[in-house]
């Protein structure tokens, strides 16, 4: 009987962290994907026009300087549900970073090229997913009931050092893979849509 219980505990431990990672990724992408769909077109429109760029860049930088995790209490009060609040934090975190950094890249590239600068767009997407991912993990630690952030905090509270280290390793590997996936996407997109340099007018 004791061997059966031990095997059951080991099996549960084996699947707990992958399930936690998937739960966190679900919250991340429910916020991140809408942020990409909304943020990239806005950033391109802002970056293509010099006047709008100088106006809106500063407007978005004001909330962009505030750590998005501080909005968690307001999100919890507004939405009443922890998971929806974390999705909102993921959305806001990604949206602001995508708009700010993608518009900066597009504007810089507009001065030397006739294309939109796909590589700059993906740089904004990478920064957006990093900030959103960090925000999701922090929110899970503070208010979550599942996810890798919650698992890390629970392991700390229960002083399970081995579980804590393994959870951090899972988180690190997932973060690396997310970044590499977007880097690969940016490379592929840049090959499909090569950047065209503007012709020198001779002035």
PDB file of C-alpha atoms in Angstrom:
ATOM      1  CA  UNK A   1       0.000   0.000   0.000  1.00  0.00           C
ATOM      2  CA  UNK A   2       2.809   2.413   0.915  1.00  0.00           C
ATOM      3  CA  UNK A   3       4.520   1.754  -2.429  1.00  0.00           C
ATOM      4  CA  UNK A   4       1.283   2.500  -4.245  1.00  0.00           C
ATOM      5  CA  UNK A   5       0.870   5.760  -2.341  1.00  0.00           C
ATOM      6  CA  UNK A   6       4.489   6.731  -3.064  1.00  0.00           C
ATOM      7  CA  UNK A   7       4.058   5.953  -6.762  1.00  0.00           C
ATOM      8  CA  UNK A   8       0.870   8.010  -6.834  1.00  0.00           C
ATOM      9  CA  UNK A   9       2.632  10.984  -5.215  1.00  0.00           C
ATOM     10  CA  UNK A  10       5.547  10.732  -7.649  1.00  0.00           C
ATOM     11  CA  UNK A  11       3.185  10.579 -10.623  1.00  0.00           C
ATOM     12  CA  UNK A  12       1.290  13.607  -9.357  1.00  0.00           C
ATOM     13  CA  UNK A  13       4.542  15.521  -8.887  1.00  0.00           C
ATOM     14  CA  UNK A  14       5.710  14.500 -12.367  1.00  0.00           C
ATOM     15  CA  UNK A  15       2.650  16.023 -14.057  1.00  0.00           C
ATOM     16  CA  UNK A  16       2.002  18.945 -11.721  1.00  0.00           C
ATOM     17  CA  UNK A  17       4.629  21.328 -13.094  1.00  0.00           C
ATOM     18  CA  UNK A  18       3.904  20.746 -16.810  1.00  0.00           C
ATOM     19  CA  UNK A  19       0.232  21.324 -16.032  1.00  0.00           C
ATOM     20  CA  UNK A  20       1.165  24.484 -14.139  1.00  0.00           C
ATOM     21  CA  UNK A  21       3.204  25.733 -17.109  1.00  0.00           C
ATOM     22  CA  UNK A  22       0.283  25.101 -19.461  1.00  0.00           C
ATOM     23  CA  UNK A  23      -2.091  26.940 -17.124  1.00  0.00           C
ATOM     24  CA  UNK A  24       0.236  29.960 -17.050  1.00  0.00           C
ATOM     25  CA  UNK A  25       0.725  29.913 -20.820  1.00  0.00           C
ATOM     26  CA  UNK A  26      -3.025  29.855 -21.278  1.00  0.00           C
ATOM     27  CA  UNK A  27      -3.397  33.039 -19.223  1.00  0.00           C
ATOM     28  CA  UNK A  28      -0.461  34.605 -21.060  1.00  0.00           C
ATOM     29  CA  UNK A  29      -1.792  33.988 -24.559  1.00  0.00           C
ATOM     30  CA  UNK A  30      -5.386  34.926 -23.734  1.00  0.00           C
ATOM     31  CA  UNK A  31      -3.976  38.376 -23.007  1.00  0.00           C
ATOM     32  CA  UNK A  32      -1.037  38.477 -25.406  1.00  0.00           C
ATOM     33  CA  UNK A  33      -2.749  37.498 -28.663  1.00  0.00           C
ATOM     34  CA  UNK A  34      -5.411  40.265 -28.475  1.00  0.00           C
ATOM     35  CA  UNK A  35      -2.615  42.690 -27.556  1.00  0.00           C
ATOM     36  CA  UNK A  36      -0.732  41.729 -30.725  1.00  0.00           C
ATOM     37  CA  UNK A  37      -3.840  41.990 -32.910  1.00  0.00           C
ATOM     38  CA  UNK A  38      -4.634  45.441 -31.523  1.00  0.00           C
ATOM     39  CA  UNK A  39      -1.152  46.751 -30.785  1.00  0.00           C
ATOM     40  CA  UNK A  40       0.731  46.089 -34.025  1.00  0.00           C
ATOM     41  CA  UNK A  41      -1.657  48.035 -36.335  1.00  0.00           C
ATOM     42  CA  UNK A  42      -1.764  50.911 -33.849  1.00  0.00           C
ATOM     43  CA  UNK A  43       2.035  50.938 -33.631  1.00  0.00           C
ATOM     44  CA  UNK A  44       2.408  50.935 -37.419  1.00  0.00           C
ATOM     45  CA  UNK A  45      -0.041  53.827 -37.803  1.00  0.00           C
ATOM     46  CA  UNK A  46       1.770  55.798 -35.113  1.00  0.00           C
ATOM     47  CA  UNK A  47       5.236  55.035 -36.478  1.00  0.00           C
ATOM     48  CA  UNK A  48       4.476  55.909 -40.096  1.00  0.00           C
ATOM     49  CA  UNK A  49       3.591  59.530 -39.307  1.00  0.00           C
ATOM     50  CA  UNK A  50       6.121  61.819 -37.647  1.00  0.00           C
ATOM     51  CA  UNK A  51       3.564  64.038 -35.876  1.00  0.00           C
ATOM     52  CA  UNK A  52       1.456  61.186 -34.537  1.00  0.00           C
ATOM     53  CA  UNK A  53       4.618  59.392 -33.445  1.00  0.00           C
ATOM     54  CA  UNK A  54       5.848  62.287 -31.314  1.00  0.00           C
ATOM     55  CA  UNK A  55       2.388  62.797 -29.786  1.00  0.00           C
ATOM     56  CA  UNK A  56       1.284  59.248 -29.068  1.00  0.00           C
ATOM     57  CA  UNK A  57       4.687  57.852 -28.151  1.00  0.00           C
ATOM     58  CA  UNK A  58       4.752  60.027 -25.060  1.00  0.00           C
ATOM     59  CA  UNK A  59       1.117  59.315 -24.239  1.00  0.00           C
ATOM     60  CA  UNK A  60       1.756  55.571 -24.216  1.00  0.00           C
ATOM     61  CA  UNK A  61       5.065  55.932 -22.382  1.00  0.00           C
ATOM     62  CA  UNK A  62       3.317  57.440 -19.342  1.00  0.00           C
ATOM     63  CA  UNK A  63       1.350  54.270 -18.450  1.00  0.00           C
ATOM     64  CA  UNK A  64       4.174  52.184 -19.901  1.00  0.00           C
ATOM     65  CA  UNK A  65       6.510  53.312 -17.123  1.00  0.00           C
ATOM     66  CA  UNK A  66       4.161  51.945 -14.441  1.00  0.00           C
ATOM     67  CA  UNK A  67       4.795  48.294 -13.484  1.00  0.00           C
ATOM     68  CA  UNK A  68       1.675  46.521 -14.701  1.00  0.00           C
ATOM     69  CA  UNK A  69       1.555  44.267 -11.641  1.00  0.00           C
ATOM     70  CA  UNK A  70       0.425  47.248  -9.534  1.00  0.00           C
ATOM     71  CA  UNK A  71      -2.820  47.177 -11.533  1.00  0.00           C
ATOM     72  CA  UNK A  72      -3.641  43.709 -10.198  1.00  0.00           C
ATOM     73  CA  UNK A  73      -5.671  44.946  -7.183  1.00  0.00           C
ATOM     74  CA  UNK A  74      -7.744  47.186  -9.452  1.00  0.00           C
ATOM     75  CA  UNK A  75      -8.238  44.331 -11.918  1.00  0.00           C
ATOM     76  CA  UNK A  76      -9.362  42.026  -9.103  1.00  0.00           C
ATOM     77  CA  UNK A  77     -11.859  44.626  -7.903  1.00  0.00           C
ATOM     78  CA  UNK A  78     -13.132  45.234 -11.433  1.00  0.00           C
ATOM     79  CA  UNK A  79     -13.416  41.668 -12.714  1.00  0.00           C
ATOM     80  CA  UNK A  80     -14.013  39.783  -9.429  1.00  0.00           C
ATOM     81  CA  UNK A  81     -12.253  36.703 -10.859  1.00  0.00           C
ATOM     82  CA  UNK A  82      -8.546  36.050 -10.440  1.00  0.00           C
ATOM     83  CA  UNK A  83      -7.997  34.384 -13.821  1.00  0.00           C
ATOM     84  CA  UNK A  84      -9.681  37.198 -15.754  1.00  0.00           C
ATOM     85  CA  UNK A  85      -7.707  39.771 -13.768  1.00  0.00           C
ATOM     86  CA  UNK A  86      -4.430  38.042 -14.660  1.00  0.00           C
ATOM     87  CA  UNK A  87      -5.432  37.895 -18.333  1.00  0.00           C
ATOM     88  CA  UNK A  88      -6.122  41.632 -18.196  1.00  0.00           C
ATOM     89  CA  UNK A  89      -2.678  42.248 -16.683  1.00  0.00           C
ATOM     90  CA  UNK A  90      -1.115  40.156 -19.455  1.00  0.00           C
ATOM     91  CA  UNK A  91      -3.033  42.130 -22.092  1.00  0.00           C
ATOM     92  CA  UNK A  92      -2.121  45.565 -20.740  1.00  0.00           C
ATOM     93  CA  UNK A  93       1.526  44.618 -20.191  1.00  0.00           C
ATOM     94  CA  UNK A  94       1.950  43.333 -23.728  1.00  0.00           C
ATOM     95  CA  UNK A  95      -0.127  46.039 -25.414  1.00  0.00           C
ATOM     96  CA  UNK A  96       1.849  48.967 -24.034  1.00  0.00           C
ATOM     97  CA  UNK A  97       5.243  47.435 -24.786  1.00  0.00           C
ATOM     98  CA  UNK A  98       4.218  46.375 -28.296  1.00  0.00           C
ATOM     99  CA  UNK A  99       2.890  49.834 -29.156  1.00  0.00           C
ATOM    100  CA  UNK A 100       5.857  51.714 -27.670  1.00  0.00           C
ATOM    101  CA  UNK A 101       8.704  49.622 -29.062  1.00  0.00           C
ATOM    102  CA  UNK A 102       7.143  48.637 -32.380  1.00  0.00           C
ATOM    103  CA  UNK A 103       6.224  52.242 -33.205  1.00  0.00           C
ATOM    104  CA  UNK A 104       9.777  53.327 -32.332  1.00  0.00           C
ATOM    105  CA  UNK A 105      11.190  50.690 -34.653  1.00  0.00           C
ATOM    106  CA  UNK A 106       8.764  51.455 -37.465  1.00  0.00           C
ATOM    107  CA  UNK A 107       9.483  55.188 -37.199  1.00  0.00           C
ATOM    108  CA  UNK A 108      13.233  54.656 -37.239  1.00  0.00           C
ATOM    109  CA  UNK A 109      12.975  52.300 -40.193  1.00  0.00           C
ATOM    110  CA  UNK A 110      10.653  54.621 -42.147  1.00  0.00           C
ATOM    111  CA  UNK A 111      13.513  57.090 -42.467  1.00  0.00           C
ATOM    112  CA  UNK A 112      15.652  54.628 -44.429  1.00  0.00           C
ATOM    113  CA  UNK A 113      13.255  52.169 -46.022  1.00  0.00           C
ATOM    114  CA  UNK A 114      10.020  51.820 -47.945  1.00  0.00           C
ATOM    115  CA  UNK A 115       8.868  48.788 -45.923  1.00  0.00           C
ATOM    116  CA  UNK A 116       7.452  48.501 -42.417  1.00  0.00           C
ATOM    117  CA  UNK A 117      10.502  46.912 -40.801  1.00  0.00           C
ATOM    118  CA  UNK A 118       9.364  43.397 -39.928  1.00  0.00           C
ATOM    119  CA  UNK A 119      12.396  42.840 -37.703  1.00  0.00           C
ATOM    120  CA  UNK A 120      11.423  45.853 -35.587  1.00  0.00           C
ATOM    121  CA  UNK A 121       7.857  44.589 -35.277  1.00  0.00           C
ATOM    122  CA  UNK A 122       9.092  41.268 -33.935  1.00  0.00           C
ATOM    123  CA  UNK A 123      11.415  43.070 -31.537  1.00  0.00           C
ATOM    124  CA  UNK A 124       8.332  44.750 -30.093  1.00  0.00           C
ATOM    125  CA  UNK A 125       6.539  41.402 -29.940  1.00  0.00           C
ATOM    126  CA  UNK A 126       9.452  39.824 -28.061  1.00  0.00           C
ATOM    127  CA  UNK A 127       9.578  42.636 -25.525  1.00  0.00           C
ATOM    128  CA  UNK A 128       5.806  42.476 -25.154  1.00  0.00           C
ATOM    129  CA  UNK A 129       5.723  38.763 -24.408  1.00  0.00           C
ATOM    130  CA  UNK A 130       8.606  39.042 -21.933  1.00  0.00           C
ATOM    131  CA  UNK A 131       6.894  41.739 -19.896  1.00  0.00           C
ATOM    132  CA  UNK A 132       3.507  40.000 -20.088  1.00  0.00           C
ATOM    133  CA  UNK A 133       5.019  36.656 -19.043  1.00  0.00           C
ATOM    134  CA  UNK A 134       6.766  38.225 -16.047  1.00  0.00           C
ATOM    135  CA  UNK A 135       3.513  39.954 -15.077  1.00  0.00           C
ATOM    136  CA  UNK A 136       1.543  36.696 -15.271  1.00  0.00           C
ATOM    137  CA  UNK A 137       4.068  34.886 -13.056  1.00  0.00           C
ATOM    138  CA  UNK A 138       4.076  37.706 -10.497  1.00  0.00           C
ATOM    139  CA  UNK A 139       0.269  37.873 -10.474  1.00  0.00           C
ATOM    140  CA  UNK A 140       0.044  34.114  -9.923  1.00  0.00           C
ATOM    141  CA  UNK A 141       2.404  34.418  -6.971  1.00  0.00           C
ATOM    142  CA  UNK A 142       0.308  37.157  -5.405  1.00  0.00           C
ATOM    143  CA  UNK A 143      -3.242  36.054  -6.136  1.00  0.00           C
ATOM    144  CA  UNK A 144      -3.257  32.898  -8.257  1.00  0.00           C
ATOM    145  CA  UNK A 145      -4.578  29.484  -7.338  1.00  0.00           C
ATOM    146  CA  UNK A 146      -2.709  27.609 -10.070  1.00  0.00           C
ATOM    147  CA  UNK A 147       0.054  28.138 -12.607  1.00  0.00           C
ATOM    148  CA  UNK A 148       3.836  28.015 -12.389  1.00  0.00           C
ATOM    149  CA  UNK A 149       4.015  31.245 -10.376  1.00  0.00           C
ATOM    150  CA  UNK A 150       1.625  29.786  -7.822  1.00  0.00           C
ATOM    151  CA  UNK A 151       3.638  26.533  -7.750  1.00  0.00           C
ATOM    152  CA  UNK A 152       6.887  28.396  -7.101  1.00  0.00           C
ATOM    153  CA  UNK A 153       5.344  30.384  -4.259  1.00  0.00           C
ATOM    154  CA  UNK A 154       3.735  27.299  -2.731  1.00  0.00           C
ATOM    155  CA  UNK A 155       7.060  25.446  -2.825  1.00  0.00           C
ATOM    156  CA  UNK A 156       8.671  28.402  -1.054  1.00  0.00           C
ATOM    157  CA  UNK A 157       5.989  28.544   1.649  1.00  0.00           C
ATOM    158  CA  UNK A 158       6.216  24.791   2.244  1.00  0.00           C
ATOM    159  CA  UNK A 159      10.038  25.006   2.189  1.00  0.00           C
ATOM    160  CA  UNK A 160      10.263  22.354  -0.525  1.00  0.00           C
ATOM    161  CA  UNK A 161      13.603  23.438  -1.943  1.00  0.00           C
ATOM    162  CA  UNK A 162      13.852  20.691  -4.565  1.00  0.00           C
ATOM    163  CA  UNK A 163      10.357  21.474  -5.887  1.00  0.00           C
ATOM    164  CA  UNK A 164      11.239  25.174  -5.910  1.00  0.00           C
ATOM    165  CA  UNK A 165      14.401  24.605  -7.955  1.00  0.00           C
ATOM    166  CA  UNK A 166      12.651  22.322 -10.446  1.00  0.00           C
ATOM    167  CA  UNK A 167       9.793  24.817 -10.870  1.00  0.00           C
ATOM    168  CA  UNK A 168      12.272  27.629 -11.532  1.00  0.00           C
ATOM    169  CA  UNK A 169      14.015  25.452 -14.124  1.00  0.00           C
ATOM    170  CA  UNK A 170      10.681  24.766 -15.837  1.00  0.00           C
ATOM    171  CA  UNK A 171       9.970  28.501 -15.860  1.00  0.00           C
ATOM    172  CA  UNK A 172      13.421  29.371 -17.226  1.00  0.00           C
ATOM    173  CA  UNK A 173      13.193  26.832 -20.043  1.00  0.00           C
ATOM    174  CA  UNK A 174       9.706  28.008 -20.995  1.00  0.00           C
ATOM    175  CA  UNK A 175      10.811  31.662 -21.008  1.00  0.00           C
ATOM    176  CA  UNK A 176      13.773  30.804 -23.230  1.00  0.00           C
ATOM    177  CA  UNK A 177      11.615  28.842 -25.669  1.00  0.00           C
ATOM    178  CA  UNK A 178       9.067  31.664 -25.929  1.00  0.00           C
ATOM    179  CA  UNK A 179      11.820  34.142 -26.765  1.00  0.00           C
ATOM    180  CA  UNK A 180      13.481  31.825 -29.277  1.00  0.00           C
ATOM    181  CA  UNK A 181      10.163  31.088 -30.962  1.00  0.00           C
ATOM    182  CA  UNK A 182       9.548  34.775 -31.613  1.00  0.00           C
ATOM    183  CA  UNK A 183      13.154  35.277 -32.705  1.00  0.00           C
ATOM    184  CA  UNK A 184      12.719  32.469 -35.230  1.00  0.00           C
ATOM    185  CA  UNK A 185       9.408  33.969 -36.340  1.00  0.00           C
ATOM    186  CA  UNK A 186      11.105  37.313 -36.880  1.00  0.00           C
ATOM    187  CA  UNK A 187      13.868  35.714 -38.947  1.00  0.00           C
ATOM    188  CA  UNK A 188      11.407  33.805 -41.130  1.00  0.00           C
ATOM    189  CA  UNK A 189       9.243  36.905 -41.628  1.00  0.00           C
ATOM    190  CA  UNK A 190      12.278  39.015 -42.563  1.00  0.00           C
ATOM    191  CA  UNK A 191      13.201  36.444 -45.222  1.00  0.00           C
ATOM    192  CA  UNK A 192       9.676  36.387 -46.608  1.00  0.00           C
ATOM    193  CA  UNK A 193       9.360  40.190 -46.557  1.00  0.00           C
ATOM    194  CA  UNK A 194      12.864  41.594 -47.184  1.00  0.00           C
ATOM    195  CA  UNK A 195      13.495  45.178 -46.203  1.00  0.00           C
ATOM    196  CA  UNK A 196      13.801  47.574 -49.130  1.00  0.00           C
ATOM    197  CA  UNK A 197      16.179  50.480 -48.716  1.00  0.00           C
ATOM    198  CA  UNK A 198      15.127  53.885 -50.007  1.00  0.00           C
ATOM    199  CA  UNK A 199      17.030  55.151 -53.014  1.00  0.00           C
ATOM    200  CA  UNK A 200      19.487  57.932 -52.312  1.00  0.00           C
ATOM    201  CA  UNK A 201      18.124  61.179 -53.743  1.00  0.00           C
ATOM    202  CA  UNK A 202      21.624  62.614 -53.959  1.00  0.00           C
ATOM    203  CA  UNK A 203      20.831  65.596 -51.724  1.00  0.00           C
TER     204      UNK A 203
END
